Amino acid sequence: MRVHIMRLMMDRVGFAEVARIVKVPDVEQARVELRPALEAVINADTTIDLGVRERERVISDVLDDVVGIGPLQSLLEDDEVTEIMVNGCTSTFIERGGVLSPIGRPFESDEQIRILIDRIISPLGRRVDERSPMVNARLPNGYRVNAVIPPVAIDGPTLTIRKFSDRISSLEHLVRLGSLPAWYAQMLSFAVRLREDLAVVGGTGSGKTTLLNALSCEIPHGERIVTIEDSAELKFTHHPHVVRLEAREASIEGEGAVTIHDLLVNALRMRPDRIVVGEVRNCEAIDMLEAMSTGHDGSLTTLHAGSAEEAVVRLTLLARYGVDLASSLIEEQIAMALDGIVMSVRTPSGKRYVSSYTGVSRAPGGGVELTEYVRGDAVAHTWELIREPPFIGEALRTGALEQEEVDRWRSSCQRASERSRQSA
């Protein structure tokens, strides 16, 4: 019925006119323009016998197929869905509230998925075929898209769409969600304001980008920020001076690639006060470390690792991709460049928390010394201030922080510690 009505609408409006309407940037406007034609063909065809609810459902489905992305359109419009994973035509999963769940088989064939992939990436100037079977892209609304087709994807074409919410944009919002206590958020705010070089560390889907965005919002408005990302995900809606740079993959001819490394080297010539790198995953690690230790204090980045110790090891390995130096020398660079590691974790229930804060310094005998200042237990939902980070005392000495605001913070830490002991 849906295919039949779509063909009638195409015949009535004309393929050229439908193509023009579909290219309109405003999807809702395109739906409004095509809806009268759909209603007209349904009214004119006496073989179509639909009730009011079935009629609205068919019209909505046809508009999703023509204007949107078919059976996935309603999932994209659902704010509770954070990720969509199509595994061929055999299964499709969604992530809602951090938990994966199947939604059946919305696609009838692999060819339908291929058509959908082409519809998503073609307007972005990208394509996927047997010669180039993988593609990463970013939709205009900021959602990240990854597609892999056979022969690389053995069980059929796969499509992954990761959605990024604008609702979480500050440390205060994370406090309201219960991701960390207020005193911890205030300490992280101090760290950003005092130009500590921080790495947000965690596993896939642990909320690293969300936390990085919240930390970035603590940067004073008088500073110039340059952001560098594979896919632009960070939001700076309230900061007046932000330059956003995005990497670009090579064309089908193998030309025109712009890597994170290229952007980072170029950013150093753009007079940045802060450099925010969405994620360090390759040889750009050494450039990021050099930027942190050569006048760009207060820079931020993310890194895949399961602990602060793993983060140091991974940074060392990544840096060696870019420069042929002994591990001991790279560790010296890490100790001089990085000031703190903030862990972001996701529990089995799907909840995301900001757990530990670990200071990074140079060990007396050389290498990296890690000092835990905040210990977080995501399962027990508790946080403990092990010791006060030294940057707070130094800021008091230099006048970067006022005694009154530090006293308020210390009082809140003490009250939180007393409540924790009482509950224990």
JSON list of N, CA, C and O in Angstrom, two decimals, residues 138-172:
[
{"chain": "A", "resi": 138, "resn": "ARG", "atom": "N", "xyz": [29.13, 13.31, 9.10]},
{"chain": "A", "resi": 138, "resn": "ARG", "atom": "CA", "xyz": [28.38, 14.06, 10.11]},
{"chain": "A", "resi": 138, "resn": "ARG", "atom": "C", "xyz": [27.17, 14.70, 9.44]},
{"chain": "A", "resi": 138, "resn": "ARG", "atom": "O", "xyz": [27.31, 15.40, 8.43]},
{"chain": "A", "resi": 139, "resn": "LEU", "atom": "N", "xyz": [26.00, 14.46, 10.01]},
{"chain": "A", "resi": 139, "resn": "LEU", "atom": "CA", "xyz": [24.78, 15.06, 9.48]},
{"chain": "A", "resi": 139, "resn": "LEU", "atom": "C", "xyz": [24.76, 16.55, 9.85]},
{"chain": "A", "resi": 139, "resn": "LEU", "atom": "O", "xyz": [25.44, 16.99, 10.78]},
{"chain": "A", "resi": 140, "resn": "PRO", "atom": "N", "xyz": [23.96, 17.35, 9.12]},
{"chain": "A", "resi": 140, "resn": "PRO", "atom": "CA", "xyz": [23.89, 18.79, 9.44]},
{"chain": "A", "resi": 140, "resn": "PRO", "atom": "C", "xyz": [23.50, 19.08, 10.88]},
{"chain": "A", "resi": 140, "resn": "PRO", "atom": "O", "xyz": [23.90, 20.11, 11.44]},
{"chain": "A", "resi": 141, "resn": "ASN", "atom": "N", "xyz": [22.72, 18.18, 11.51]},
{"chain": "A", "resi": 141, "resn": "ASN", "atom": "CA", "xyz": [22.32, 18.40, 12.90]},
{"chain": "A", "resi": 141, "resn": "ASN", "atom": "C", "xyz": [23.37, 17.94, 13.90]},
{"chain": "A", "resi": 141, "resn": "ASN", "atom": "O", "xyz": [23.15, 18.00, 15.11]},
{"chain": "A", "resi": 142, "resn": "GLY", "atom": "N", "xyz": [24.54, 17.47, 13.41]},
{"chain": "A", "resi": 142, "resn": "GLY", "atom": "CA", "xyz": [25.62, 17.08, 14.30]},
{"chain": "A", "resi": 142, "resn": "GLY", "atom": "C", "xyz": [25.69, 15.60, 14.59]},
{"chain": "A", "resi": 142, "resn": "GLY", "atom": "O", "xyz": [26.67, 15.14, 15.20]},
{"chain": "A", "resi": 143, "resn": "TYR", "atom": "N", "xyz": [24.69, 14.82, 14.19]},
{"chain": "A", "resi": 143, "resn": "TYR", "atom": "CA", "xyz": [24.72, 13.39, 14.45]},
{"chain": "A", "resi": 143, "resn": "TYR", "atom": "C", "xyz": [25.85, 12.74, 13.64]},
{"chain": "A", "resi": 143, "resn": "TYR", "atom": "O", "xyz": [26.12, 13.12, 12.50]},
{"chain": "A", "resi": 144, "resn": "ARG", "atom": "N", "xyz": [26.50, 11.74, 14.24]},
{"chain": "A", "resi": 144, "resn": "ARG", "atom": "CA", "xyz": [27.62, 11.06, 13.59]},
{"chain": "A", "resi": 144, "resn": "ARG", "atom": "C", "xyz": [27.15, 9.77, 12.94]},
{"chain": "A", "resi": 144, "resn": "ARG", "atom": "O", "xyz": [26.42, 8.99, 13.56]},
{"chain": "A", "resi": 145, "resn": "VAL", "atom": "N", "xyz": [27.57, 9.55, 11.70]},
{"chain": "A", "resi": 145, "resn": "VAL", "atom": "CA", "xyz": [27.12, 8.41, 10.91]},
{"chain": "A", "resi": 145, "resn": "VAL", "atom": "C", "xyz": [28.31, 7.57, 10.50]},
{"chain": "A", "resi": 145, "resn": "VAL", "atom": "O", "xyz": [29.33, 8.10, 10.05]},
{"chain": "A", "resi": 146, "resn": "ASN", "atom": "N", "xyz": [28.19, 6.27, 10.67]},
{"chain": "A", "resi": 146, "resn": "ASN", "atom": "CA", "xyz": [29.19, 5.32, 10.17]},
{"chain": "A", "resi": 146, "resn": "ASN", "atom": "C", "xyz": [28.47, 4.24, 9.39]},
{"chain": "A", "resi": 146, "resn": "ASN", "atom": "O", "xyz": [27.46, 3.70, 9.87]},
{"chain": "A", "resi": 147, "resn": "ALA", "atom": "N", "xyz": [28.97, 3.93, 8.21]},
{"chain": "A", "resi": 147, "resn": "ALA", "atom": "CA", "xyz": [28.37, 2.89, 7.38]},
{"chain": "A", "resi": 147, "resn": "ALA", "atom": "C", "xyz": [29.46, 1.98, 6.85]},
{"chain": "A", "resi": 147, "resn": "ALA", "atom": "O", "xyz": [30.53, 2.44, 6.45]},
{"chain": "A", "resi": 148, "resn": "VAL", "atom": "N", "xyz": [29.18, 0.68, 6.85]},
{"chain": "A", "resi": 148, "resn": "VAL", "atom": "CA", "xyz": [30.09, -0.33, 6.30]},
{"chain": "A", "resi": 148, "resn": "VAL", "atom": "C", "xyz": [29.26, -1.29, 5.47]},
{"chain": "A", "resi": 148, "resn": "VAL", "atom": "O", "xyz": [28.22, -1.77, 5.91]},
{"chain": "A", "resi": 149, "resn": "ILE", "atom": "N", "xyz": [29.71, -1.57, 4.23]},
{"chain": "A", "resi": 149, "resn": "ILE", "atom": "CA", "xyz": [28.96, -2.43, 3.34]},
{"chain": "A", "resi": 149, "resn": "ILE", "atom": "C", "xyz": [29.80, -3.65, 2.97]},
{"chain": "A", "resi": 149, "resn": "ILE", "atom": "O", "xyz": [31.02, -3.67, 3.18]},
{"chain": "A", "resi": 150, "resn": "PRO", "atom": "N", "xyz": [29.16, -4.70, 2.43]},
{"chain": "A", "resi": 150, "resn": "PRO", "atom": "CA", "xyz": [29.92, -5.85, 1.96]},
{"chain": "A", "resi": 150, "resn": "PRO", "atom": "C", "xyz": [30.90, -5.44, 0.86]},
{"chain": "A", "resi": 150, "resn": "PRO", "atom": "O", "xyz": [30.66, -4.45, 0.18]},
{"chain": "A", "resi": 151, "resn": "PRO", "atom": "N", "xyz": [32.03, -6.12, 0.69]},
{"chain": "A", "resi": 151, "resn": "PRO", "atom": "CA", "xyz": [32.39, -7.39, 1.34]},
{"chain": "A", "resi": 151, "resn": "PRO", "atom": "C", "xyz": [32.99, -7.25, 2.74]},
{"chain": "A", "resi": 151, "resn": "PRO", "atom": "O", "xyz": [33.24, -8.25, 3.40]},
{"chain": "A", "resi": 152, "resn": "VAL", "atom": "N", "xyz": [33.25, -6.01, 3.19]},
{"chain": "A", "resi": 152, "resn": "VAL", "atom": "CA", "xyz": [33.83, -5.83, 4.52]},
{"chain": "A", "resi": 152, "resn": "VAL", "atom": "C", "xyz": [32.83, -6.25, 5.60]},
{"chain": "A", "resi": 152, "resn": "VAL", "atom": "O", "xyz": [33.18, -6.95, 6.56]},
{"chain": "A", "resi": 153, "resn": "ALA", "atom": "N", "xyz": [31.58, -5.81, 5.47]},
{"chain": "A", "resi": 153, "resn": "ALA", "atom": "CA", "xyz": [30.52, -6.21, 6.41]},
{"chain": "A", "resi": 153, "resn": "ALA", "atom": "C", "xyz": [29.93, -7.52, 5.91]},
{"chain": "A", "resi": 153, "resn": "ALA", "atom": "O", "xyz": [29.18, -7.54, 4.92]},
{"chain": "A", "resi": 154, "resn": "ILE", "atom": "N", "xyz": [30.27, -8.61, 6.56]},
{"chain": "A", "resi": 154, "resn": "ILE", "atom": "CA", "xyz": [29.97, -9.95, 6.04]},
{"chain": "A", "resi": 154, "resn": "ILE", "atom": "C", "xyz": [28.46, -10.22, 6.02]},
{"chain": "A", "resi": 154, "resn": "ILE", "atom": "O", "xyz": [27.95, -10.84, 5.08]},
{"chain": "A", "resi": 155, "resn": "ASP", "atom": "N", "xyz": [27.73, -9.78, 7.04]},
{"chain": "A", "resi": 155, "resn": "ASP", "atom": "CA", "xyz": [26.32, -10.13, 7.18]},
{"chain": "A", "resi": 155, "resn": "ASP", "atom": "C", "xyz": [25.38, -9.08, 6.61]},
{"chain": "A", "resi": 155, "resn": "ASP", "atom": "O", "xyz": [24.21, -9.02, 6.98]},
{"chain": "A", "resi": 156, "resn": "GLY", "atom": "N", "xyz": [25.89, -8.21, 5.74]},
{"chain": "A", "resi": 156, "resn": "GLY", "atom": "CA", "xyz": [25.04, -7.19, 5.15]},
{"chain": "A", "resi": 156, "resn": "GLY", "atom": "C", "xyz": [25.46, -5.80, 5.58]},
{"chain": "A", "resi": 156, "resn": "GLY", "atom": "O", "xyz": [26.25, -5.64, 6.52]},
{"chain": "A", "resi": 157, "resn": "PRO", "atom": "N", "xyz": [24.96, -4.77, 4.91]},
{"chain": "A", "resi": 157, "resn": "PRO", "atom": "CA", "xyz": [25.36, -3.39, 5.24]},
{"chain": "A", "resi": 157, "resn": "PRO", "atom": "C", "xyz": [24.98, -3.02, 6.67]},
{"chain": "A", "resi": 157, "resn": "PRO", "atom": "O", "xyz": [23.89, -3.35, 7.14]},
{"chain": "A", "resi": 158, "resn": "THR", "atom": "N", "xyz": [25.87, -2.32, 7.35]},
{"chain": "A", "resi": 158, "resn": "THR", "atom": "CA", "xyz": [25.61, -1.87, 8.71]},
{"chain": "A", "resi": 158, "resn": "THR", "atom": "C", "xyz": [25.60, -0.34, 8.73]},
{"chain": "A", "resi": 158, "resn": "THR", "atom": "O", "xyz": [26.36, 0.31, 8.00]},
{"chain": "A", "resi": 159, "resn": "LEU", "atom": "N", "xyz": [24.77, 0.20, 9.57]},
{"chain": "A", "resi": 159, "resn": "LEU", "atom": "CA", "xyz": [24.64, 1.65, 9.71]},
{"chain": "A", "resi": 159, "resn": "LEU", "atom": "C", "xyz": [24.55, 1.98, 11.19]},
{"chain": "A", "resi": 159, "resn": "LEU", "atom": "O", "xyz": [23.74, 1.41, 11.91]},
{"chain": "A", "resi": 160, "resn": "THR", "atom": "N", "xyz": [25.41, 2.90, 11.63]},
{"chain": "A", "resi": 160, "resn": "THR", "atom": "CA", "xyz": [25.39, 3.34, 13.03]},
{"chain": "A", "resi": 160, "resn": "THR", "atom": "C", "xyz": [25.24, 4.85, 13.07]},
{"chain": "A", "resi": 160, "resn": "THR", "atom": "O", "xyz": [26.03, 5.56, 12.44]},
{"chain": "A", "resi": 161, "resn": "ILE", "atom": "N", "xyz": [24.24, 5.32, 13.77]},
{"chain": "A", "resi": 161, "resn": "ILE", "atom": "CA", "xyz": [24.00, 6.76, 13.92]},
{"chain": "A", "resi": 161, "resn": "ILE", "atom": "C", "xyz": [24.05, 7.10, 15.39]},
{"chain": "A", "resi": 161, "resn": "ILE", "atom": "O", "xyz": [23.27, 6.59, 16.19]},
{"chain": "A", "resi": 162, "resn": "ARG", "atom": "N", "xyz": [25.00, 7.94, 15.76]},
{"chain": "A", "resi": 162, "resn": "ARG", "atom": "CA", "xyz": [25.13, 8.39, 17.15]},
{"chain": "A", "resi": 162, "resn": "ARG", "atom": "C", "xyz": [24.59, 9.81, 17.26]},
{"chain": "A", "resi": 162, "resn": "ARG", "atom": "O", "xyz": [25.03, 10.71, 16.55]},
{"chain": "A", "resi": 163, "resn": "LYS", "atom": "N", "xyz": [23.64, 9.98, 18.15]},
{"chain": "A", "resi": 163, "resn": "LYS", "atom": "CA", "xyz": [23.02, 11.29, 18.35]},
{"chain": "A", "resi": 163, "resn": "LYS", "atom": "C", "xyz": [23.67, 11.99, 19.53]},
{"chain": "A", "resi": 163, "resn": "LYS", "atom": "O", "xyz": [24.06, 11.35, 20.51]},
{"chain": "A", "resi": 164, "resn": "PHE", "atom": "N", "xyz": [23.78, 13.30, 19.42]},
{"chain": "A", "resi": 164, "resn": "PHE", "atom": "CA", "xyz": [24.37, 14.09, 20.49]},
{"chain": "A", "resi": 164, "resn": "PHE", "atom": "C", "xyz": [23.35, 15.12, 20.95]},
{"chain": "A", "resi": 164, "resn": "PHE", "atom": "O", "xyz": [22.85, 15.91, 20.15]},
{"chain": "A", "resi": 165, "resn": "SER", "atom": "N", "xyz": [23.05, 15.06, 22.23]},
{"chain": "A", "resi": 165, "resn": "SER", "atom": "CA", "xyz": [22.01, 15.94, 22.78]},
{"chain": "A", "resi": 165, "resn": "SER", "atom": "C", "xyz": [22.58, 17.30, 23.15]},
{"chain": "A", "resi": 165, "resn": "SER", "atom": "O", "xyz": [23.69, 17.41, 23.68]},
{"chain": "A", "resi": 166, "resn": "ASP", "atom": "N", "xyz": [21.80, 18.35, 22.87]},
{"chain": "A", "resi": 166, "resn": "ASP", "atom": "CA", "xyz": [22.17, 19.70, 23.30]},
{"chain": "A", "resi": 166, "resn": "ASP", "atom": "C", "xyz": [21.71, 19.99, 24.73]},
{"chain": "A", "resi": 166, "resn": "ASP", "atom": "O", "xyz": [21.99, 21.04, 25.26]},
{"chain": "A", "resi": 167, "resn": "ARG", "atom": "N", "xyz": [21.01, 19.02, 25.33]},
{"chain": "A", "resi": 167, "resn": "ARG", "atom": "CA", "xyz": [20.43, 19.29, 26.64]},
{"chain": "A", "resi": 167, "resn": "ARG", "atom": "C", "xyz": [21.49, 19.35, 27.74]},
{"chain": "A", "resi": 167, "resn": "ARG", "atom": "O", "xyz": [21.33, 20.06, 28.72]},
{"chain": "A", "resi": 168, "resn": "ILE", "atom": "N", "xyz": [22.56, 18.55, 27.59]},
{"chain": "A", "resi": 168, "resn": "ILE", "atom": "CA", "xyz": [23.61, 18.54, 28.60]},
{"chain": "A", "resi": 168, "resn": "ILE", "atom": "C", "xyz": [24.74, 19.43, 28.12]},
{"chain": "A", "resi": 168, "resn": "ILE", "atom": "O", "xyz": [25.48, 19.08, 27.21]},
{"chain": "A", "resi": 169, "resn": "SER", "atom": "N", "xyz": [24.87, 20.60, 28.71]},
{"chain": "A", "resi": 169, "resn": "SER", "atom": "CA", "xyz": [25.84, 21.57, 28.20]},
{"chain": "A", "resi": 169, "resn": "SER", "atom": "C", "xyz": [26.64, 22.25, 29.31]},
{"chain": "A", "resi": 169, "resn": "SER", "atom": "O", "xyz": [27.34, 23.21, 29.04]},
{"chain": "A", "resi": 170, "resn": "SER", "atom": "N", "xyz": [26.56, 21.76, 30.54]},
{"chain": "A", "resi": 170, "resn": "SER", "atom": "CA", "xyz": [27.29, 22.41, 31.62]},
{"chain": "A", "resi": 170, "resn": "SER", "atom": "C", "xyz": [27.51, 21.42, 32.75]},
{"chain": "A", "resi": 170, "resn": "SER", "atom": "O", "xyz": [26.84, 20.39, 32.87]},
{"chain": "A", "resi": 171, "resn": "LEU", "atom": "N", "xyz": [28.48, 21.75, 33.61]},
{"chain": "A", "resi": 171, "resn": "LEU", "atom": "CA", "xyz": [28.72, 20.93, 34.79]},
{"chain": "A", "resi": 171, "resn": "LEU", "atom": "C", "xyz": [27.51, 20.96, 35.72]},
{"chain": "A", "resi": 171, "resn": "LEU", "atom": "O", "xyz": [27.19, 19.96, 36.38]},
{"chain": "A", "resi": 172, "resn": "GLU", "atom": "N", "xyz": [26.83, 22.09, 35.77]},
{"chain": "A", "resi": 172, "resn": "GLU", "atom": "CA", "xyz": [25.64, 22.21, 36.62]},
{"chain": "A", "resi": 172, "resn": "GLU", "atom": "C", "xyz": [24.57, 21.21, 36.20]},
{"chain": "A", "resi": 172, "resn": "GLU", "atom": "O", "xyz": [23.90, 20.60, 37.04]}
]
